[in-house]
PDB file of C-alpha atoms in Angstrom:
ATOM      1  CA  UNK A1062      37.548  38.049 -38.474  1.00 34.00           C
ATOM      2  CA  UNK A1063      37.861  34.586 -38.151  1.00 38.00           C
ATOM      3  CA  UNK A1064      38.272  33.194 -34.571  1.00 42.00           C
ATOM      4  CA  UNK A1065      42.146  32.402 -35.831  1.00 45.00           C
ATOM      5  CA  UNK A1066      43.706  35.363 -37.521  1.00 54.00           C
ATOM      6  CA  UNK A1067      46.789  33.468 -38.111  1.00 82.00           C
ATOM      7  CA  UNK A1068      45.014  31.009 -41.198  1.00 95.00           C
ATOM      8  CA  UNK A1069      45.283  32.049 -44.296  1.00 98.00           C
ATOM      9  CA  UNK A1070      42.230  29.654 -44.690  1.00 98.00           C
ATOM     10  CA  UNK A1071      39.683  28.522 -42.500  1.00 97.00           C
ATOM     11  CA  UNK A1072      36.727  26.033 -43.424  1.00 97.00           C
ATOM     12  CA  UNK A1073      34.127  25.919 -40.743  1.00 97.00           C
ATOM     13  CA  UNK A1074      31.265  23.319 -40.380  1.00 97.00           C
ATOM     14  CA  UNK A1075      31.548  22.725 -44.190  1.00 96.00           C
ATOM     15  CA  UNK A1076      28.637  20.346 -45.123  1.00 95.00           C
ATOM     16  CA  UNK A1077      28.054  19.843 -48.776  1.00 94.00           C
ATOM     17  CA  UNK A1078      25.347  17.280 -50.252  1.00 90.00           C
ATOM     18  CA  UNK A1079      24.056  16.502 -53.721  1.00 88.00           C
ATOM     19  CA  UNK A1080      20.471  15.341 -53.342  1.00 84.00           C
ATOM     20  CA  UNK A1081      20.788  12.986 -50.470  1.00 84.00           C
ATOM     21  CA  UNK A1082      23.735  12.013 -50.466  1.00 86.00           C
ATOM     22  CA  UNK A1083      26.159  13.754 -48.100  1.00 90.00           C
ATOM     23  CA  UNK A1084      29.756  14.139 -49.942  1.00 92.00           C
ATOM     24  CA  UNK A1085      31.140  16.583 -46.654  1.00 95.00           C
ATOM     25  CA  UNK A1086      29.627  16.624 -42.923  1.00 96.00           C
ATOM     26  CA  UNK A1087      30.666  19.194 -40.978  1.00 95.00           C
ATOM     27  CA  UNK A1088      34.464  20.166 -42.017  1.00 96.00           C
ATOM     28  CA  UNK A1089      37.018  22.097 -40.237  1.00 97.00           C
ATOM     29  CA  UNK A1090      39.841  22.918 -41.405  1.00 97.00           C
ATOM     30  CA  UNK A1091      42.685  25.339 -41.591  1.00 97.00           C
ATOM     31  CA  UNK A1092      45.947  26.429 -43.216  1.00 98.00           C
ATOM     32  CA  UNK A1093      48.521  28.880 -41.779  1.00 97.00           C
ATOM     33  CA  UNK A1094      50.453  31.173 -44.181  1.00 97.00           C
ATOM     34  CA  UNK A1095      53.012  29.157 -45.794  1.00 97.00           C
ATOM     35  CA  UNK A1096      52.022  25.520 -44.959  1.00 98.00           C
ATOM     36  CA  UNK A1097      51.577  22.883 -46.996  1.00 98.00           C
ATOM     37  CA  UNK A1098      48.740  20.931 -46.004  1.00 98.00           C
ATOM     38  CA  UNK A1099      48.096  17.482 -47.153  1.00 97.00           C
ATOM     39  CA  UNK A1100      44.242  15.882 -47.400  1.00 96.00           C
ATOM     40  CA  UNK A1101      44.149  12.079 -47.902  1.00 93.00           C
ATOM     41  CA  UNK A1102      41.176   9.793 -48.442  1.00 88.00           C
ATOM     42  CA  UNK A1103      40.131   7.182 -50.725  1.00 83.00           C
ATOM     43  CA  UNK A1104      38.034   8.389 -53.774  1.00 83.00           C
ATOM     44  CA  UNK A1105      34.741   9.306 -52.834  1.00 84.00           C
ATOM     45  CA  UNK A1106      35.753  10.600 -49.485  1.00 89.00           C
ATOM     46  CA  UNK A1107      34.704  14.217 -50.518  1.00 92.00           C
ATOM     47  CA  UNK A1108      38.040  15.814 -50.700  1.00 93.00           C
ATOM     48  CA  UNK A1109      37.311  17.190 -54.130  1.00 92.00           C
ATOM     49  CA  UNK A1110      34.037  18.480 -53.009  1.00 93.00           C
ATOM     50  CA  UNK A1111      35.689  20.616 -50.291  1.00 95.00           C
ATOM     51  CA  UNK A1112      38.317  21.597 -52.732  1.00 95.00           C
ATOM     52  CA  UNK A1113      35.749  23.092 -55.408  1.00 94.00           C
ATOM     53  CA  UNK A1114      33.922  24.531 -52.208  1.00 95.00           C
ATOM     54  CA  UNK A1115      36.856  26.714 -51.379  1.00 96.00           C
ATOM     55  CA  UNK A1116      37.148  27.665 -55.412  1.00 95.00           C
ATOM     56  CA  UNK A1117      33.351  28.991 -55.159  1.00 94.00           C
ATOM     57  CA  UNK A1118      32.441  25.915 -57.727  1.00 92.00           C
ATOM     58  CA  UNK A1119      30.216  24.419 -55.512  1.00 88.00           C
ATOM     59  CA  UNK A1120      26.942  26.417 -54.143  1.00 83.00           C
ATOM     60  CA  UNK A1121      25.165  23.791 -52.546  1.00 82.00           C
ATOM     61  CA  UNK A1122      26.902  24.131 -49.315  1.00 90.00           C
ATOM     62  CA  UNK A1123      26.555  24.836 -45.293  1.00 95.00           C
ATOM     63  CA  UNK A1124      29.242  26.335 -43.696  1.00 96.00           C
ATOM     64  CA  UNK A1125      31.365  28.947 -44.275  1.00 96.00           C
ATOM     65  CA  UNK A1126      35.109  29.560 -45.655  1.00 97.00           C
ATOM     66  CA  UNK A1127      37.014  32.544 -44.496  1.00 98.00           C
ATOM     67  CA  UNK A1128      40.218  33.311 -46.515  1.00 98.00           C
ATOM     68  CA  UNK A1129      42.705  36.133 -45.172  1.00 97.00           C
ATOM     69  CA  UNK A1130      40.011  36.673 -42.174  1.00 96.00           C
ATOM     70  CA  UNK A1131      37.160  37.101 -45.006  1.00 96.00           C
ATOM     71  CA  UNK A1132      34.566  35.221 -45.319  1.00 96.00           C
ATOM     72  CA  UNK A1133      34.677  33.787 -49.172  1.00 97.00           C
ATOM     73  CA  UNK A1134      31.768  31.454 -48.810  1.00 95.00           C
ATOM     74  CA  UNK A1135      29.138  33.272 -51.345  1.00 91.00           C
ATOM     75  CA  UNK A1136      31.531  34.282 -53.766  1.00 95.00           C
ATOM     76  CA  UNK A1137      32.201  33.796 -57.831  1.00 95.00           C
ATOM     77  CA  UNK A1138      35.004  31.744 -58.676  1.00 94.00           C
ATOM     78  CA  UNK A1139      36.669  34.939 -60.201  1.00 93.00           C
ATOM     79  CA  UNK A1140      36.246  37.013 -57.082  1.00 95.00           C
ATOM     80  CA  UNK A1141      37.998  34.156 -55.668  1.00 96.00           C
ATOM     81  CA  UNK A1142      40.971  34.263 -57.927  1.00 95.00           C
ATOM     82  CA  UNK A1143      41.349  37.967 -57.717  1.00 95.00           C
ATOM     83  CA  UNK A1144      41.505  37.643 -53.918  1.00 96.00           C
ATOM     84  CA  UNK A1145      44.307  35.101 -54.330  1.00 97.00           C
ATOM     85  CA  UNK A1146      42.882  31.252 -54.708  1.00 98.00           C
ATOM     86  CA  UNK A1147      43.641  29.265 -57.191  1.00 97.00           C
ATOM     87  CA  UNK A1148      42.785  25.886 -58.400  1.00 95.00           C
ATOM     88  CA  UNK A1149      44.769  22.718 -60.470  1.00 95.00           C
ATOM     89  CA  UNK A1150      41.794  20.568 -60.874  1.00 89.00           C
ATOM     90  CA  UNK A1151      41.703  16.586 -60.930  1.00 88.00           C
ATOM     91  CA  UNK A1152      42.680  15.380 -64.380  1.00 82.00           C
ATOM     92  CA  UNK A1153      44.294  18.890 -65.561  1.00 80.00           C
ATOM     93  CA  UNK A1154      41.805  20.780 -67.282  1.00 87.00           C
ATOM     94  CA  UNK A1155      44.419  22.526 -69.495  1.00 94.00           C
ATOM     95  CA  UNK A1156      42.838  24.123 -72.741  1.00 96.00           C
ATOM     96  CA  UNK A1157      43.804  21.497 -76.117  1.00 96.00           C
ATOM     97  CA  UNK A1158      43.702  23.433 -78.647  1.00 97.00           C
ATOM     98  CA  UNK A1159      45.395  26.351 -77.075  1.00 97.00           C
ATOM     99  CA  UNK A1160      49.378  26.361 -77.265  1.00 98.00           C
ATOM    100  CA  UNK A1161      50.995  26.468 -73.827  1.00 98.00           C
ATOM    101  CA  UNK A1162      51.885  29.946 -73.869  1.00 98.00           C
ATOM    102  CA  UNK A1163      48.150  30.761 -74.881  1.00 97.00           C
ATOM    103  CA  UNK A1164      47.500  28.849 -71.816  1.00 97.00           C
ATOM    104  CA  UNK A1165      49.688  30.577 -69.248  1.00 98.00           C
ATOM    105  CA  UNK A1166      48.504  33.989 -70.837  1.00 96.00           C
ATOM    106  CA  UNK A1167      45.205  32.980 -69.971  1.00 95.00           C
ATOM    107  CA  UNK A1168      46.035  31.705 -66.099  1.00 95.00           C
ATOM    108  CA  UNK A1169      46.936  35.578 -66.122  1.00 95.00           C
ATOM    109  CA  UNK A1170      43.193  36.792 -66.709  1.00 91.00           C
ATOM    110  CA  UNK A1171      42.732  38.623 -63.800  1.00 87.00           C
ATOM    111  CA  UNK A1172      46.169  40.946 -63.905  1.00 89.00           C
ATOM    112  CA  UNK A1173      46.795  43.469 -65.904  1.00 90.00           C
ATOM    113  CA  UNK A1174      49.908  44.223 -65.883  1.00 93.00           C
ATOM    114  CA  UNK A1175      51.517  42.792 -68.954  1.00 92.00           C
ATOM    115  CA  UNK A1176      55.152  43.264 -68.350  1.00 95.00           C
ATOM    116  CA  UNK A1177      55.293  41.040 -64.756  1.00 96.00           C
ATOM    117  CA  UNK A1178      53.072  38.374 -66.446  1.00 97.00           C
ATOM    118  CA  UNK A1179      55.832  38.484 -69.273  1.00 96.00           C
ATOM    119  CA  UNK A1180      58.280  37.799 -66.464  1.00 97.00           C
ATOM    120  CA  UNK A1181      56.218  35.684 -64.504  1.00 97.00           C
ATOM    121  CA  UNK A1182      55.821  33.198 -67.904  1.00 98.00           C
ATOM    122  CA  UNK A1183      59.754  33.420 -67.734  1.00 98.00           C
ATOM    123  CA  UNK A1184      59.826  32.070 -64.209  1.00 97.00           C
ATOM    124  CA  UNK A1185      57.378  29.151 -64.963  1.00 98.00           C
ATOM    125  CA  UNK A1186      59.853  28.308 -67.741  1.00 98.00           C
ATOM    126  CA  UNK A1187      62.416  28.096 -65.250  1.00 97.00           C
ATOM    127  CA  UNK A1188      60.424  26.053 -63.103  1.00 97.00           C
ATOM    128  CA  UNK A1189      58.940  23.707 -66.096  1.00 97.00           C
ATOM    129  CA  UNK A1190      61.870  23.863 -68.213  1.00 96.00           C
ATOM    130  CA  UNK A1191      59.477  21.388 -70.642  1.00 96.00           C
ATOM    131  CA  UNK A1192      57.499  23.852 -70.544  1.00 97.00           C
ATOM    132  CA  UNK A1193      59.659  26.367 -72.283  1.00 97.00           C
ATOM    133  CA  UNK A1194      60.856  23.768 -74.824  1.00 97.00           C
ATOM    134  CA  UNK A1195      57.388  23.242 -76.116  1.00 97.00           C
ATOM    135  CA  UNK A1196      55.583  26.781 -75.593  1.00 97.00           C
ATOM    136  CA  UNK A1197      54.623  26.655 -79.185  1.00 98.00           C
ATOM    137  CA  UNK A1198      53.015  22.871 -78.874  1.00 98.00           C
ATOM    138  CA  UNK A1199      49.295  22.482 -78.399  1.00 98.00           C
ATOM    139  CA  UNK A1200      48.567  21.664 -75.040  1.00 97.00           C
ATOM    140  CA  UNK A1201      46.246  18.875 -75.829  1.00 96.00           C
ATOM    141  CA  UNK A1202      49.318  16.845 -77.703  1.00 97.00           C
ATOM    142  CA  UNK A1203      51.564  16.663 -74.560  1.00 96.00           C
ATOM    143  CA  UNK A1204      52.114  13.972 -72.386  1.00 95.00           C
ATOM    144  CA  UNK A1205      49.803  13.733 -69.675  1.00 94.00           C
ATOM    145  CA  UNK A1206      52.690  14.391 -66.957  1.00 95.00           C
ATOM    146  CA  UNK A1207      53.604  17.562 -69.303  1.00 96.00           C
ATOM    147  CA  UNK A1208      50.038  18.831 -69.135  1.00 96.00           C
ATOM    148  CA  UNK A1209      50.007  18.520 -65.337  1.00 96.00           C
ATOM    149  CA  UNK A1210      53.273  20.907 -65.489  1.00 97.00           C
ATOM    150  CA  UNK A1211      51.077  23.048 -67.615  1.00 97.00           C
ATOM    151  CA  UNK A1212      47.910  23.192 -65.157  1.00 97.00           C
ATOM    152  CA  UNK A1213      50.003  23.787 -62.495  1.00 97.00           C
ATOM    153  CA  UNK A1214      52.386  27.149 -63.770  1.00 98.00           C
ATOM    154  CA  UNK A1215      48.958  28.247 -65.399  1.00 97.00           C
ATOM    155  CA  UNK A1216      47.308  28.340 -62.456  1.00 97.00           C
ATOM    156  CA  UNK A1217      50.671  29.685 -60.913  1.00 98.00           C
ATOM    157  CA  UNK A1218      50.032  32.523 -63.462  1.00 97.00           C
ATOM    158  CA  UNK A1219      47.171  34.369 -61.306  1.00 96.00           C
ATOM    159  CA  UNK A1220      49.355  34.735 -58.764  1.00 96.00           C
ATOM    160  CA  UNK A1221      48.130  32.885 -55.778  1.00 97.00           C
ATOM    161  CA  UNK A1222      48.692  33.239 -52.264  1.00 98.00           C
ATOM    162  CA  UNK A1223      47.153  29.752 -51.754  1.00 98.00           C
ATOM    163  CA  UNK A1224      47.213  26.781 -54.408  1.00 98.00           C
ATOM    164  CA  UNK A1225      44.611  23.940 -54.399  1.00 98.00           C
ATOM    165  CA  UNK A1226      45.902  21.428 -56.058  1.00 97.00           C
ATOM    166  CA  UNK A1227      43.814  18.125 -56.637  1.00 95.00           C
ATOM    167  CA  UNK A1228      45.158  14.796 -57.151  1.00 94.00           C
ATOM    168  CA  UNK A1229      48.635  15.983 -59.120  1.00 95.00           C
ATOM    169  CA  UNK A1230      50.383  12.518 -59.156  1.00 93.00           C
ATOM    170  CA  UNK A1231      47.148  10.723 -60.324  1.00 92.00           C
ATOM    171  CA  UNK A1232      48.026   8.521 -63.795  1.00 91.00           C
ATOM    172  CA  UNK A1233      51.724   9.804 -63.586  1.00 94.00           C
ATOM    173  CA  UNK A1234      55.365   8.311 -63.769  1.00 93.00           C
ATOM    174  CA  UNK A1235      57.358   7.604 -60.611  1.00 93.00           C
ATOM    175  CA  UNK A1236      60.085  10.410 -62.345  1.00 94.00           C
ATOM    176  CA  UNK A1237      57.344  12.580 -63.138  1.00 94.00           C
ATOM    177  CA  UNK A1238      55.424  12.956 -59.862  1.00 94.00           C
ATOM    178  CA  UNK A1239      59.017  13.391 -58.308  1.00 94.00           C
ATOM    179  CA  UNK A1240      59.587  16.455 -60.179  1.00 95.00           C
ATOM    180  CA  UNK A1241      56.314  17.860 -59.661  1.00 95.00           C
ATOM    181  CA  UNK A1242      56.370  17.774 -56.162  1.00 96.00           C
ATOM    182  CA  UNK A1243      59.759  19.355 -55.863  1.00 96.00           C
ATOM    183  CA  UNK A1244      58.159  22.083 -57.799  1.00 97.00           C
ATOM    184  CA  UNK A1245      55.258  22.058 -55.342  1.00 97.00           C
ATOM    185  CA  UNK A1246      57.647  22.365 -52.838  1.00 97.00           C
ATOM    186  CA  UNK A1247      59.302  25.163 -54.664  1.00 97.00           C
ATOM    187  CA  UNK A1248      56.763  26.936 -55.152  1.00 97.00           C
ATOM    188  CA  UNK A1249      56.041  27.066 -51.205  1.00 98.00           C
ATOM    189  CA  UNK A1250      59.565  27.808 -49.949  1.00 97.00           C
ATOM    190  CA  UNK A1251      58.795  31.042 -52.597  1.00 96.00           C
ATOM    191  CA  UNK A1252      55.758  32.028 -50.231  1.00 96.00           C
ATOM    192  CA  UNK A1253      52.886  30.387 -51.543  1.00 98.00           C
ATOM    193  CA  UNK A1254      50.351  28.509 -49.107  1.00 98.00           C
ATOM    194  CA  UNK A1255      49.113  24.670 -50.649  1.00 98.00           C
ATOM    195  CA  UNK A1256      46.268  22.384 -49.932  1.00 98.00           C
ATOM    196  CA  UNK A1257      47.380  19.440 -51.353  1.00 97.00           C
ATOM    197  CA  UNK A1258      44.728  16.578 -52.327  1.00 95.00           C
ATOM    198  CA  UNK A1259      46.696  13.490 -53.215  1.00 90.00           C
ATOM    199  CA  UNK A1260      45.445  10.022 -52.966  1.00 84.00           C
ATOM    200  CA  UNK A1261      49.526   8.933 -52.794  1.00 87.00           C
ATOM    201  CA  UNK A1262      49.560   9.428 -48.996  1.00 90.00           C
ATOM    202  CA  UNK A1263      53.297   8.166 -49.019  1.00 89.00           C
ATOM    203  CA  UNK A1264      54.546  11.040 -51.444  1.00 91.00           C
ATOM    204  CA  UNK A1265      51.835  13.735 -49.665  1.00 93.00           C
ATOM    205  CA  UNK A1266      52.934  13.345 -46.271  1.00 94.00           C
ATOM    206  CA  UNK A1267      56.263  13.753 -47.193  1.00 93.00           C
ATOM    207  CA  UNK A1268      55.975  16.606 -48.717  1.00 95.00           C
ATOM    208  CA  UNK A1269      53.169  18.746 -46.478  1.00 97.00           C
ATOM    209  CA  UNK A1270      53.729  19.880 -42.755  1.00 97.00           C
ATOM    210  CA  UNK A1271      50.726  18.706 -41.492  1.00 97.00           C
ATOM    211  CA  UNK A1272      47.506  16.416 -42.750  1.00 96.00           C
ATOM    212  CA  UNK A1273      44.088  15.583 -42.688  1.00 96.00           C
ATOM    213  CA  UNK A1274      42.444  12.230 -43.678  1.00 93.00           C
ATOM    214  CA  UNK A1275      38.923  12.165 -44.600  1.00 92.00           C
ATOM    215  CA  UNK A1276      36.645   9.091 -45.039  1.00 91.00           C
ATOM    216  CA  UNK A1277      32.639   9.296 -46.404  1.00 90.00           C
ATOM    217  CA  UNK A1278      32.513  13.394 -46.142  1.00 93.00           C
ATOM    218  CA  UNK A1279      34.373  13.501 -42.302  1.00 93.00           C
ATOM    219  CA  UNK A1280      37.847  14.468 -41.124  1.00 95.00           C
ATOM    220  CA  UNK A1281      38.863  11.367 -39.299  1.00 91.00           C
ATOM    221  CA  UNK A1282      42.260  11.896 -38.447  1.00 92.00           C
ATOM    222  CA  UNK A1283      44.675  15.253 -38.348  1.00 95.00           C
ATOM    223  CA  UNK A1284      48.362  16.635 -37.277  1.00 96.00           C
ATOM    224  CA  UNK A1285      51.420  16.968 -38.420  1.00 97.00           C
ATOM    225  CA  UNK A1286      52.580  14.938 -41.282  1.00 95.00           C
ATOM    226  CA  UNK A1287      55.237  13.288 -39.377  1.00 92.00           C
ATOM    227  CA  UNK A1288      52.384  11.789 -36.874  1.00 93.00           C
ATOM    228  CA  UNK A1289      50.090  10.867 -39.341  1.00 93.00           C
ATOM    229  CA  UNK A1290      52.920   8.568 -40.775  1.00 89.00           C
ATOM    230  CA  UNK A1291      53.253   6.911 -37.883  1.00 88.00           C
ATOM    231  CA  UNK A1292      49.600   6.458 -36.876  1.00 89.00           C
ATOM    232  CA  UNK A1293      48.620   2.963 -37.087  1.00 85.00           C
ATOM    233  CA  UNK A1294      45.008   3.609 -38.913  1.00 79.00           C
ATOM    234  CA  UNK A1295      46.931   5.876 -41.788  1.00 86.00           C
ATOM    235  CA  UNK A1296      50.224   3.388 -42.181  1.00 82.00           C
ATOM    236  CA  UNK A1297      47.092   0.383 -42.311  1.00 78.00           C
ATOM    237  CA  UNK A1298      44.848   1.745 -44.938  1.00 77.00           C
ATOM    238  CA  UNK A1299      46.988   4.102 -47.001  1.00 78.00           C
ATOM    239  CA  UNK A1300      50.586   4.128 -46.587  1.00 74.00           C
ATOM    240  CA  UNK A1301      50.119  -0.342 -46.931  1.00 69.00           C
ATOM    241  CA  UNK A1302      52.015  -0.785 -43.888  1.00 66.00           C
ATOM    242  CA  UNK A1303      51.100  -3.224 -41.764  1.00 53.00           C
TER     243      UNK A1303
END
């Protein structure tokens, strides 16, 4: 078990380094069920390394990560999916020359039952109605805000009890990242845990309950979202205040 049965996750000691350069030193970090949890930084502070971590993408690691009090740490990225992880990743990944329903079929590869994943597609039309109106549209001819929609409800698909999402608002319209965070935020109040990685600390710590900001692989600064607004180093270097 992990030494807090409450988390859903738990990242202990994580240390991750490619060659000699150290991209995470010695991370802790946890999520209770049904948080949002925000994790700010500049590029290259390692948030995306600790994200891919969790997702089993990244092997060259130290530590461990305990999901559900199990450890996940050694894990395929599949087995991680099936036990109920899943991952948006930075700049979309959706599948081009795949129509969007292909691609939501395909966010359902782990499940078998086909009737709930025809409802489930239903219920990502209702929360991307775009989505809906362009089903039959490659995904690779869609706006890039539209795409985003698409990576998210795909990964949505697999059923998750925790979403990583990484960098949703990057390259996207004011209107745009406004309606995907209200489905973010949808998506939680419907049960589902998110570790949000945004570098738009402004629109991230309204939206999670608490935060954590790294800089050059550490976690310098965490609480709740409505401290971390108000803490001088965070309103300084990323919220431009001051």
């Amino acid at each position: 078990m992990t030494s807090d049965n409450q988390s859903i996750l738990e990242i202990k000691n994580l240390s991750v380094n490619y060659g000699v350069i150290s991209a995470v030193k010695q991370m802790n970090l946890h999520i209770q069920p049904g948080e949002i949890v925000a994790l700010i930084g500049t590029n290259g502070s390692g948030k995306t390394s600790a994200l891919r971590s969790i997702s089993g993408l990244n092997k060259e690691l130290q530590g461990q990560v305990w999901f559900e009090g199990k450890e996940i740490t050694k894990l395929e990225p599949h087995q991680i999916v099936k036990r109920g992880i899943s991952q948006v990743p930075e700049g979309r990944g959706v599948f081009p020359d795949l129509t969007v329903l292909e691609n939501l079929k395909l966010g359902a590869y782990v499940r078998k039952d086909k009737a709930a994943i025809a409802t489930d597609i239903q219920s990502m039309f209702a929360l991307f109605p775009r989505l809906e109106e362009r089903k039959k549209q490659l995904a690779g001819t869609m706006s890039g805000g539209e795409q985003q929609m698409l990576a998210i409800a795909r990964a949505l698909m697999a059923r998750p009890k925790l979403l990583l999402l990484d960098e949703p608002s990057m390259g996207l319209a004011p209107l745009i990242v406004k309606e995907i965070f209200a489905a973010i935020r949808q998506v939680n109040e419907e049960g589902v845990s998110v570790l949000l990685v945004e570098q738009n600390a402004t629109m991230a710590l309204a939206t999670a309950h608490r935060g954590y900001v790294m800089e050059t692989g550490s976690i310098v600064v965490e609480g709740e979202a409505a401290e971390l607004k108000n803490n001088d180093v965070v309103k300084s270097v990323y919220l431009g205040i001051g």
